Each structure stands twice: as C-alpha cells, then as structure tokens.
Short mmCIF file of the C-alpha atoms (twelve columns), coordinates in Angstrom:
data_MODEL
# 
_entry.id   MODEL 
# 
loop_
_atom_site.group_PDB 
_atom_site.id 
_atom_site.type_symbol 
_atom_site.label_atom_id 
_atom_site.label_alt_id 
_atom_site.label_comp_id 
_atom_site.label_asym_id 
_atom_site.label_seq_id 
_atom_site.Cartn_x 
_atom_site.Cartn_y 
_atom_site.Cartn_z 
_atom_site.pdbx_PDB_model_num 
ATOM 1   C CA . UNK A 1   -54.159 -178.214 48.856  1 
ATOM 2   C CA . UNK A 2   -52.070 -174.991 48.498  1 
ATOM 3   C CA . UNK A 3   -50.428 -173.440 51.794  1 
ATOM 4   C CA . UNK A 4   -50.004 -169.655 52.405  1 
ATOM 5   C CA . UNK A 5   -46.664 -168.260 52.397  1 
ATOM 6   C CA . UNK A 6   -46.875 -165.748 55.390  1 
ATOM 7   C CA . UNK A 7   -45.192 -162.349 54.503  1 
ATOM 8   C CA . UNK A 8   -43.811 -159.418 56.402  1 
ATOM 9   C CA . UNK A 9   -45.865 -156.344 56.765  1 
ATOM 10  C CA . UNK A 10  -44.608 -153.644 54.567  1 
ATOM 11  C CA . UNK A 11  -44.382 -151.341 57.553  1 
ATOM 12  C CA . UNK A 12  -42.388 -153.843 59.370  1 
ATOM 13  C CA . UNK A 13  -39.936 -154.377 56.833  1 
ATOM 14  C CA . UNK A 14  -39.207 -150.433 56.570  1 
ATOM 15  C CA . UNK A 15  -38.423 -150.388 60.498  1 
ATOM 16  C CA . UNK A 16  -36.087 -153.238 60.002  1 
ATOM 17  C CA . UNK A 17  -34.122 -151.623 56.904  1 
ATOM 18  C CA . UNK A 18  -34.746 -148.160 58.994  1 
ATOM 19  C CA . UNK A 19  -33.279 -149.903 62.416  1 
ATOM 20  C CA . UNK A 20  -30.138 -151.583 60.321  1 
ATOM 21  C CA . UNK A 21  -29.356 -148.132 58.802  1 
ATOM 22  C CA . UNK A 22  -29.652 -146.622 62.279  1 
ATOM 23  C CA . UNK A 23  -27.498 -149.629 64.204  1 
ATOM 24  C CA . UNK A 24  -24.398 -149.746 61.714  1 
ATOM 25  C CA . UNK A 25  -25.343 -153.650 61.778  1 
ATOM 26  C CA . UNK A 26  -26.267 -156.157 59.568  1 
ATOM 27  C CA . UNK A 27  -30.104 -157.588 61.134  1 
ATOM 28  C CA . UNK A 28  -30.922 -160.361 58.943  1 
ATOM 29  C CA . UNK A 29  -30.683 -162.094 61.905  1 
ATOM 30  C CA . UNK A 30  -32.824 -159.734 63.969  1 
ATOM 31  C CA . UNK A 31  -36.595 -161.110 63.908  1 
ATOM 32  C CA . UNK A 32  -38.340 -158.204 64.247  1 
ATOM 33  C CA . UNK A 33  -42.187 -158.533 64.976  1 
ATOM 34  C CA . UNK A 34  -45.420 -156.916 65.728  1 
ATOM 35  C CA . UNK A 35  -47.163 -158.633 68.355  1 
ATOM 36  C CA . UNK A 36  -51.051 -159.588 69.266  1 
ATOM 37  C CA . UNK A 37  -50.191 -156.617 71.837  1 
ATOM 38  C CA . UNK A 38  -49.087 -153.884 69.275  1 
ATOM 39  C CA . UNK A 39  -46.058 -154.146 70.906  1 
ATOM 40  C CA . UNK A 40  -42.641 -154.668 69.228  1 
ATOM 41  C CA . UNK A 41  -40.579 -158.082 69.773  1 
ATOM 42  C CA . UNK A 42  -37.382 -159.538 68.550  1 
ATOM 43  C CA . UNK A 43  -35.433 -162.498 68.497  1 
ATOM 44  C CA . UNK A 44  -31.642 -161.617 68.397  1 
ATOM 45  C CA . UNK A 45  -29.187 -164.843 68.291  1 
ATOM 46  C CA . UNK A 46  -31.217 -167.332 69.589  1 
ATOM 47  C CA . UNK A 47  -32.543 -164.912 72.467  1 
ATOM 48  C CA . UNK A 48  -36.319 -163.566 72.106  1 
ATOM 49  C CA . UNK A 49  -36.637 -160.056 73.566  1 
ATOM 50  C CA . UNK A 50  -39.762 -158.586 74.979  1 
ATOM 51  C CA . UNK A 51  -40.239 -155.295 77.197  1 
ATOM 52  C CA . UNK A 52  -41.555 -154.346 79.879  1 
ATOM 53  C CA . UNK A 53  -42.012 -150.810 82.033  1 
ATOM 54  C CA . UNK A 54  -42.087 -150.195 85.274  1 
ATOM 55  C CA . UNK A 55  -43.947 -146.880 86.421  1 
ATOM 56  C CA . UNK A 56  -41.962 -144.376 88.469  1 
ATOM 57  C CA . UNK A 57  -43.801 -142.216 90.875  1 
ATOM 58  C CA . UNK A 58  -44.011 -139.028 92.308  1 
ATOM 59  C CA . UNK A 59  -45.558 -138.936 95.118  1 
ATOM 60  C CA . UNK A 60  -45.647 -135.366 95.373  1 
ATOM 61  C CA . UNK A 61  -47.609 -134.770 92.082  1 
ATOM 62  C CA . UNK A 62  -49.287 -137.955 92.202  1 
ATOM 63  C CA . UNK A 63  -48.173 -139.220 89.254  1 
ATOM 64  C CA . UNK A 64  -46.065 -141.378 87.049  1 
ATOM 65  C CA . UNK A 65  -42.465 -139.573 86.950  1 
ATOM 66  C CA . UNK A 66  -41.210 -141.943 84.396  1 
ATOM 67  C CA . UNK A 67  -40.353 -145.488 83.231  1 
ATOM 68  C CA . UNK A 68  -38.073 -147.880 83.896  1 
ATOM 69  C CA . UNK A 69  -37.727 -150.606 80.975  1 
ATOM 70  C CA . UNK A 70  -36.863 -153.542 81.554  1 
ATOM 71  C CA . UNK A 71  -35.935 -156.699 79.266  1 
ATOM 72  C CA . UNK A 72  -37.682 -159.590 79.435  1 
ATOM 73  C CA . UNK A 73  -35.415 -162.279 77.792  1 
ATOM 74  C CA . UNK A 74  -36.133 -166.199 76.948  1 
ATOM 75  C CA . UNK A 75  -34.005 -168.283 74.869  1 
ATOM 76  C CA . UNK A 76  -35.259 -170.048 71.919  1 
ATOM 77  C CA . UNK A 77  -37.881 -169.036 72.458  1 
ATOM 78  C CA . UNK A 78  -39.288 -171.391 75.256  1 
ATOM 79  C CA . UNK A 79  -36.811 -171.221 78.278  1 
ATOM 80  C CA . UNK A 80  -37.191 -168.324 80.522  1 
ATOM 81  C CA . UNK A 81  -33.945 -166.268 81.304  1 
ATOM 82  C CA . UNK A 82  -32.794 -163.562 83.418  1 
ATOM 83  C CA . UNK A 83  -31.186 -160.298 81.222  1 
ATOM 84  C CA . UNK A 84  -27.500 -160.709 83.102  1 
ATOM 85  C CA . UNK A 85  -27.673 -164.477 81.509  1 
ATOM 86  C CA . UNK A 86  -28.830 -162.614 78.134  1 
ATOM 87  C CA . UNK A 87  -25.942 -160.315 78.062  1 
ATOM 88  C CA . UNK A 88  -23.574 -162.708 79.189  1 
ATOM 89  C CA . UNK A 89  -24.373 -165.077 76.607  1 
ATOM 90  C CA . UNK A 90  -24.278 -161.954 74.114  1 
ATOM 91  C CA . UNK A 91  -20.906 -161.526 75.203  1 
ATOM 92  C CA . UNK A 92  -19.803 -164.994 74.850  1 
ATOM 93  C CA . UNK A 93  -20.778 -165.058 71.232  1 
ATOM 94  C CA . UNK A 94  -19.315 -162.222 70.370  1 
ATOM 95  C CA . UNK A 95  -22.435 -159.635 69.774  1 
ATOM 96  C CA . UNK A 96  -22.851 -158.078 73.012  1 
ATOM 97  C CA . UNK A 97  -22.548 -154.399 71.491  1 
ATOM 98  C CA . UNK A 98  -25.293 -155.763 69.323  1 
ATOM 99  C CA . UNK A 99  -27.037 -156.980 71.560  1 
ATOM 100 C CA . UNK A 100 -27.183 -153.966 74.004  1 
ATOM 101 C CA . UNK A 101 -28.085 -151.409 71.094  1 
ATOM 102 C CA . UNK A 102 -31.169 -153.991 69.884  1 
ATOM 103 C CA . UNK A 103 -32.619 -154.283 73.218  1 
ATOM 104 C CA . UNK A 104 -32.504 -150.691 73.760  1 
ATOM 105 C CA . UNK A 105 -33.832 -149.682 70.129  1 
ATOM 106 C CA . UNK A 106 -36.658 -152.097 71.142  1 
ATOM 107 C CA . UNK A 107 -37.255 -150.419 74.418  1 
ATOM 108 C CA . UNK A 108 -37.754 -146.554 72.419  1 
ATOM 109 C CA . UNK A 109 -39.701 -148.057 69.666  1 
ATOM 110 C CA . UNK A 110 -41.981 -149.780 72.707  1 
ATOM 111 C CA . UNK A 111 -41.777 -146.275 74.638  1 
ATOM 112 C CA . UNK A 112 -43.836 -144.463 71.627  1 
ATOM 113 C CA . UNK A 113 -46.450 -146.730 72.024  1 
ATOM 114 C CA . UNK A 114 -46.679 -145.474 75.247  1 
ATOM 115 C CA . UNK A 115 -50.155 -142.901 75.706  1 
ATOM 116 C CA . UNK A 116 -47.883 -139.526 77.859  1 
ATOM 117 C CA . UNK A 117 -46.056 -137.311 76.106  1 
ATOM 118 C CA . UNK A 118 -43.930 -136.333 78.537  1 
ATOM 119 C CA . UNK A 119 -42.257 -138.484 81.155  1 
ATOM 120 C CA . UNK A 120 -38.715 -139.972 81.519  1 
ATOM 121 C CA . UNK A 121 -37.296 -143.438 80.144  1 
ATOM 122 C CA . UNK A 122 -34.949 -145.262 82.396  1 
ATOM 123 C CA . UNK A 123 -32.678 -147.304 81.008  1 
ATOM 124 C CA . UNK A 124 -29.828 -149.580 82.179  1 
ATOM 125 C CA . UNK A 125 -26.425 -149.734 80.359  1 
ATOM 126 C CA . UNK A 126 -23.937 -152.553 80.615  1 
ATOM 127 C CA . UNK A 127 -20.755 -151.081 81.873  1 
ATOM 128 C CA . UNK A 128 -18.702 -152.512 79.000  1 
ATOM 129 C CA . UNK A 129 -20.975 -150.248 76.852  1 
ATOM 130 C CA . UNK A 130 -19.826 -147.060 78.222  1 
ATOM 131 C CA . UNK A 131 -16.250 -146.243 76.974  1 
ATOM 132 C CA . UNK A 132 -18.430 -147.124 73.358  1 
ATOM 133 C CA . UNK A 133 -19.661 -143.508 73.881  1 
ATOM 134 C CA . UNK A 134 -18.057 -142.229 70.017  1 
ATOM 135 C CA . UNK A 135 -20.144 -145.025 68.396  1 
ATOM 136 C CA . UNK A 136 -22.116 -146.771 70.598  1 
ATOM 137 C CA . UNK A 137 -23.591 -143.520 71.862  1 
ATOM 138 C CA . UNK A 138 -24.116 -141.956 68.867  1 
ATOM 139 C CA . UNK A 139 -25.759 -144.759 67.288  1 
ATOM 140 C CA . UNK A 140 -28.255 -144.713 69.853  1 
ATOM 141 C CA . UNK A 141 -29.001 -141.098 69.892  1 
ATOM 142 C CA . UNK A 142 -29.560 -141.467 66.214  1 
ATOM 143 C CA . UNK A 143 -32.337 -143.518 67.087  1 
ATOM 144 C CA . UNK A 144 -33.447 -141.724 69.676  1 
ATOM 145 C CA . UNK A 145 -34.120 -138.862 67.084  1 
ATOM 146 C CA . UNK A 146 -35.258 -140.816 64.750  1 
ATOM 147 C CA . UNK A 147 -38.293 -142.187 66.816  1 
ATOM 148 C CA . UNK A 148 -38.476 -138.709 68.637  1 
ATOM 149 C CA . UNK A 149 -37.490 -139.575 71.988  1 
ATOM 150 C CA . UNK A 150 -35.048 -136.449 72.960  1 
ATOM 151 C CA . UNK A 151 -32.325 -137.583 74.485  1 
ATOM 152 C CA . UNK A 152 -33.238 -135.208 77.379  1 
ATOM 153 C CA . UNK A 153 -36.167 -137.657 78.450  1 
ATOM 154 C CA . UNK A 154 -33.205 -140.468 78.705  1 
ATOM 155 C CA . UNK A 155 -32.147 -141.500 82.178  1 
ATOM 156 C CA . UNK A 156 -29.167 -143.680 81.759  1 
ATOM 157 C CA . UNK A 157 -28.368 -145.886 84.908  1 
ATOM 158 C CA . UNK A 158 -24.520 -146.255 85.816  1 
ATOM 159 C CA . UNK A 159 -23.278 -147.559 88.847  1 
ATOM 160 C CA . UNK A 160 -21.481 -145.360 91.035  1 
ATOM 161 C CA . UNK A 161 -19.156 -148.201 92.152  1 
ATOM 162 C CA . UNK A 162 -18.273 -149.385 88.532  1 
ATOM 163 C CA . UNK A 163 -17.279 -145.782 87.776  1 
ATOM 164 C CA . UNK A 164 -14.868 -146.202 91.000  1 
ATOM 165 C CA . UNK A 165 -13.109 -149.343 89.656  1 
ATOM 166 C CA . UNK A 166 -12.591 -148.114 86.123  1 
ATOM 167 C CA . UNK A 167 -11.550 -144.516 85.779  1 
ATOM 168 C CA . UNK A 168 -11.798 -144.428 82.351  1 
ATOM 169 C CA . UNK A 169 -15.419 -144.258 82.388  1 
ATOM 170 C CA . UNK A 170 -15.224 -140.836 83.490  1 
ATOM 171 C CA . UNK A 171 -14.441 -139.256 79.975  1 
ATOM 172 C CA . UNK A 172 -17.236 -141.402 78.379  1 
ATOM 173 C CA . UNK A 173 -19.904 -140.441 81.163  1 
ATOM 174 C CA . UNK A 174 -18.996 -136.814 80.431  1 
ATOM 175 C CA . UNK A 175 -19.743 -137.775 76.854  1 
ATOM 176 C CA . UNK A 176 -23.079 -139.291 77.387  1 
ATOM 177 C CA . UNK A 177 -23.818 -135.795 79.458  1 
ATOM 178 C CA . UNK A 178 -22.818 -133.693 76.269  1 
ATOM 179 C CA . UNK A 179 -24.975 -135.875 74.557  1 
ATOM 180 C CA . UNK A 180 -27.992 -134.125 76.490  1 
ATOM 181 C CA . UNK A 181 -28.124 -137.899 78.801  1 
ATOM 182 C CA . UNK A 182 -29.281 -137.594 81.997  1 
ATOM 183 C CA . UNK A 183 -27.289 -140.001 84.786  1 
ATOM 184 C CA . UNK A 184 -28.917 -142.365 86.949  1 
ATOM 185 C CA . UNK A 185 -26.968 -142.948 90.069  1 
ATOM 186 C CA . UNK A 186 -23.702 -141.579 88.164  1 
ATOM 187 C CA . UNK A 187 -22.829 -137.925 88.549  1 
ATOM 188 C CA . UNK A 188 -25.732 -137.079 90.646  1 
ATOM 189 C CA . UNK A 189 -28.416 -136.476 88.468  1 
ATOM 190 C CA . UNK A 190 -30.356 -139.325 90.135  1 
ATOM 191 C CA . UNK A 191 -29.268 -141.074 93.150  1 
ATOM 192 C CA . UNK A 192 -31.146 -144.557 93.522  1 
ATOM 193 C CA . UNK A 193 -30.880 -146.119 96.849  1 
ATOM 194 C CA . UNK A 194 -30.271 -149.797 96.722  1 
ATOM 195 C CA . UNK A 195 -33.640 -152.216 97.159  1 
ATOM 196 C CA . UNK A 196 -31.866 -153.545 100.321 1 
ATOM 197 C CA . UNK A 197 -32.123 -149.654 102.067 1 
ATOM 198 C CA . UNK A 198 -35.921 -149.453 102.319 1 
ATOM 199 C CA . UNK A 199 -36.243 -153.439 103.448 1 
ATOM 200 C CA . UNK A 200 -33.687 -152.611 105.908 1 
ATOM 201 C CA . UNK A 201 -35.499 -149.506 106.984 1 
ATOM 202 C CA . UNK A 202 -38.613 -151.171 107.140 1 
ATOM 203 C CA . UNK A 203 -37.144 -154.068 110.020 1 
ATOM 204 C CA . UNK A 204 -34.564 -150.897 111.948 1 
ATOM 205 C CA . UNK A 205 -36.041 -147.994 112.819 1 
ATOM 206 C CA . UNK A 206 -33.536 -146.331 113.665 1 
ATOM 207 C CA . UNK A 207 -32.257 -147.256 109.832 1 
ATOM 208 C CA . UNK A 208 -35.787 -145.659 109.062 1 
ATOM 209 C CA . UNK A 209 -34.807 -142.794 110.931 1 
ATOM 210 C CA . UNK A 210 -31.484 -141.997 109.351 1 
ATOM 211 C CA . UNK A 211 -33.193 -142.582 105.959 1 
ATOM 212 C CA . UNK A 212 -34.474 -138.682 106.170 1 
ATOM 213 C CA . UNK A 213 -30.887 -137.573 106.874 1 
ATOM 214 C CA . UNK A 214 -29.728 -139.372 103.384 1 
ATOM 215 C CA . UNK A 215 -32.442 -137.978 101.641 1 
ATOM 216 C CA . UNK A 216 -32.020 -134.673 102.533 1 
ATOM 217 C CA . UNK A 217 -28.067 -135.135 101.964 1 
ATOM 218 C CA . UNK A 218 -28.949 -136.478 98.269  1 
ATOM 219 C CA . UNK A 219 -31.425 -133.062 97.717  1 
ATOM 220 C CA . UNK A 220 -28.764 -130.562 99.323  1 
ATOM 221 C CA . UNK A 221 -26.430 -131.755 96.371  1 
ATOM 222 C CA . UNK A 222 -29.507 -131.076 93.657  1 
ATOM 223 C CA . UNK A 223 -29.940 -134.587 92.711  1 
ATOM 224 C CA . UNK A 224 -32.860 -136.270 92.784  1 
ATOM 225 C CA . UNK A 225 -33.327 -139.470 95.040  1 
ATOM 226 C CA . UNK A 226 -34.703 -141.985 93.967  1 
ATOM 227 C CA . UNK A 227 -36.139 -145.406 96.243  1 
ATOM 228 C CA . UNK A 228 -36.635 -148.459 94.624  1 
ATOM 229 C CA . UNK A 229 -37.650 -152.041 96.041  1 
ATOM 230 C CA . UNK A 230 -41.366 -150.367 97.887  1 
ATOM 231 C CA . UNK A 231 -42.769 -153.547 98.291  1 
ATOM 232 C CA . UNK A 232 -45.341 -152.947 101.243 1 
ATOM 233 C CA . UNK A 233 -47.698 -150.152 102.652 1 
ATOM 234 C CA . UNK A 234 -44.896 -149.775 105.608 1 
ATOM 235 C CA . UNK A 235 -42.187 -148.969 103.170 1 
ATOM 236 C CA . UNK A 236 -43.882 -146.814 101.129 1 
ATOM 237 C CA . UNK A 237 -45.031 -144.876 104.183 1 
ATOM 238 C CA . UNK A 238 -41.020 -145.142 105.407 1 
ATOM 239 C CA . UNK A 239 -40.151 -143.405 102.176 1 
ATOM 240 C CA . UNK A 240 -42.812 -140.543 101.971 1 
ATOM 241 C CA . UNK A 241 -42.161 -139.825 105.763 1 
ATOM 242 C CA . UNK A 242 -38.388 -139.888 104.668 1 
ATOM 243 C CA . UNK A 243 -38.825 -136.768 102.222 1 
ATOM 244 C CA . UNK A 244 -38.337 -139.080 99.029  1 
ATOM 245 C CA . UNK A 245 -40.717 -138.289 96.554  1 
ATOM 246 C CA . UNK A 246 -39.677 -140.092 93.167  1 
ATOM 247 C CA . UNK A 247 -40.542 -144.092 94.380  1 
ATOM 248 C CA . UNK A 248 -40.570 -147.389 91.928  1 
ATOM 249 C CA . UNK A 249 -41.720 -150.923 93.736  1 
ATOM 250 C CA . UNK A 250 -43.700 -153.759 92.997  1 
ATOM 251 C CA . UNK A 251 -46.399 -152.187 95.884  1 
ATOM 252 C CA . UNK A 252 -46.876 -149.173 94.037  1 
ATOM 253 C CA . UNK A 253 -46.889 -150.664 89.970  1 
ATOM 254 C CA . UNK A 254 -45.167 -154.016 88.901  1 
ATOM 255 C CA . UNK A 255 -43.743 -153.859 85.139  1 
ATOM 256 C CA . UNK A 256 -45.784 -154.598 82.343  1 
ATOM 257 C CA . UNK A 257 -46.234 -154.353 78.676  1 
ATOM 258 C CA . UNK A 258 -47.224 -150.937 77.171  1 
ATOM 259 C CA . UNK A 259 -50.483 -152.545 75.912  1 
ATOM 260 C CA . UNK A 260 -51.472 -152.744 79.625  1 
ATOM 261 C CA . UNK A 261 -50.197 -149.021 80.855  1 
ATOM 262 C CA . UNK A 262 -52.589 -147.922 77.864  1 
ATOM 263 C CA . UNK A 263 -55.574 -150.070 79.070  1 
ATOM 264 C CA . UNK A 264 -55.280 -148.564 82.102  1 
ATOM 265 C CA . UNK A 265 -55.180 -144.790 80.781  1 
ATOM 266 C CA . UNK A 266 -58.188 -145.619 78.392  1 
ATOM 267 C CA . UNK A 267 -59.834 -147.288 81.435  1 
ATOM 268 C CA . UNK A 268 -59.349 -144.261 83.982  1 
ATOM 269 C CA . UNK A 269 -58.847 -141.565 81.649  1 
ATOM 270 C CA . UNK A 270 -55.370 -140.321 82.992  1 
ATOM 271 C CA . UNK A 271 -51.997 -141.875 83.790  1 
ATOM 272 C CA . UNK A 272 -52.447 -144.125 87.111  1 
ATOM 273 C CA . UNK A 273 -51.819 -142.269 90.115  1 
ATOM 274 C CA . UNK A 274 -50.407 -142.860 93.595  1 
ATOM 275 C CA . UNK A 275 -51.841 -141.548 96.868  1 
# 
C-alpha cells in the first residue's frame, strides 16, 4: 500500500518565497495555506492565524465605507485565543515584529479576495510597532504595493492616549502620514468613539443628547467620526440622530471571512447595504 506525499501548490510556494522577500524574514516557519474558503491562513510559532472583516458603514450613502480586519488567533491549532494573548505571547518569544508584519500581510492578501474595488482597510497596530516606522513601515508598504493595496486605502488605528504617554511616537506617526497612511483615532483623520459612548448613550439621554455636540466638534476639525460598538436598533438610531454617519457594530454586520462578504455580493448583486 503506497501513501501520497501531499505537496504545496506551486502558486503557494511563490507567495511564500514572494512574502519572505517582502518581510526581510526567514518563513520556514510560516505555514502558509489556502483554505476550503479561498481564503489565506497561517500558522506562525505555534499560533494559527485566520481573518476576519468587519463592514464599516455609511449611513449616508448606504453603503459599506470600509473594513475593519480583525485576527482571529488559536494556538496549536485547537485552543481558541484572544489577539492581545497572541501578541503577547509573540512578544515573549521574541518575534513580535514578526508576528505583527505576518498577520497584517495576511490581512492584504485576504483584502484582494475581497469583490469592491474601492473601500478602506482598517487595521490595528501594536504600539511597540510604531517607532519601527524606517523598517517596519516600509516593509509593509512594500507589500502593500506589491498586492496593490495603495497605501491611501490604509487606515491605521493608534490610540490617542498611547501617543500621550510616549512622545516619541510623534515623529514615527508623521512618518506613517508621509507614507500616504491614513490615522485612525491619531492625528484626526478618524476619530473613533469608544464602544462604551454609544452603550452609555443608549441608558442617559442626556449622554445621547450631548453625543450630537461631539460629533459635530469631531466634523468642525475635518475628521471623520467614527462609532463603533452599535449593537441594537436604539443605538444605531442614537448615532444617525447624532449626525455620525461612518458606524461599525455587531447590529449592523458582525465580522466574517471574505468568502462570506462575497456570497453575499453574488447573492444580492451589490455590496450589503444599511438603511
């Protein structure tokens, strides 16, 4: 009885040598696969990386604004994790530059498969990551150019308070901007308002009332707020009545693969809209 000796696509080797070229690392321990889904996954010391994308929506238009990925992290493949306990565990073994610039790599490569052309990726960035702008940031434009994903579609999220504690992440924000990055929360680009706002505003009205004033504080600067957390009809209708138009919750669109936000456009025929 003879036993087949299971291969690796020829296409998925090229992305892999492409990818180690790109990330200045070495990735023989990177286990990069396609899945059932079409969708890319890895397995990066131990921890098995999946995406996911959560729609954001304007209201206004009616449609998807953008998409915030998200990791979805398990260890050896069998025990769920959160990503904090992924990047802290990066961290602890030494690789969480590494780390960081696989799980975003994954999220652009995902972000193709994605049907719209147009659209913004949000992404998160460790704060330890930032003052990495000469390398780190570079590498990742690289691939950001090499998959076709202009920087200028790239939200990067950066807490305003982190940028408070450590000065030094001013120079290296700047940097990112040069870069063509657009700032999430950082700068004023975007301003998200924490989950906790709209839950608040949706037990205090008079919280629900002084949400408009914030909103229309955030817009006289010429950023663009942005509510997160909408996780009932009353808080969605709390944040339209507010004046916010770019919204992200669980009520409107919880995050999924890219397999399923295609379904969905093949199904309807256009992205998914909001009413």
């Amino acid at each position: 009885m003879t036993h087949k000796v299971q291969t690796e696509p020829d296409y998925i080797a090229r992305l892999r040598a492409e990818l180690k070229q790109a990330l200045s690392l070495d990735l023989d321990e990177l286990g990069l696969i396609e899945a059932d889904s079409g969708e890319y996954e890895s397995t990066f010391i131990g921890v098995h990386l999946k995406t996911a994308f959560q729609p954001i929506y304007d209201t206004k238009q009616g449609e998807i604004y953008g998409y915030e990925a998200l990791i979805r992290p398990s260890l050896f493949g069998t025990l769920g994790s959160t990503p904090e306990f992924a990047f802290t565990y990066a961290e602890q073994a030494g690789k969480l530059v590494q780390f960081d610039r696989v799980c975003r790599s994954q999220h652009v490569l995902n972000f193709r498969a994605i049907h719209q052309e147009n659209g913004l990726l949000f992404l998160n960035v460790h704060p330890k990551l930032l003052i990495e702008v000469n390398a780190h940031g570079k590498v990742f434009e690289q691939i950001l150019h090499k998959y076709s994903v202009p920087t200028e579609r790239v939200v990067l999220e950066i807490k305003e308070s982190l940028v408070e504690q450590d000065k030094q992440l001013l120079p290296a924000i700047e940097n990112y901007r040069a870069l063509g990055y657009r700032l999430w929360a950082a700068h004023h680009d975007f301003i998200k308002f924490d989950i906790s706002v709209i839950h608040q505003a949706a037990q205090q009205p008079a919280l629900a009332s002084a949400l408009r004033g914030l909103v229309h504080s955030v817009q006289d600067l010429g950023s663009t707020p942005v509510i997160v957390g909408i996780e009932t009809q009353q808080q969605l209708d709390i944040a339209v009545a507010a004046g916010a138009n770019v919204l992200q919750g669980n009520f409107l669109a919880e995050p999924v693969v890219a397999k399923v936000l295609n379904d969905q456009y093949r199904n309807n025929g256009r992205v998914p809209r909001v009413a």
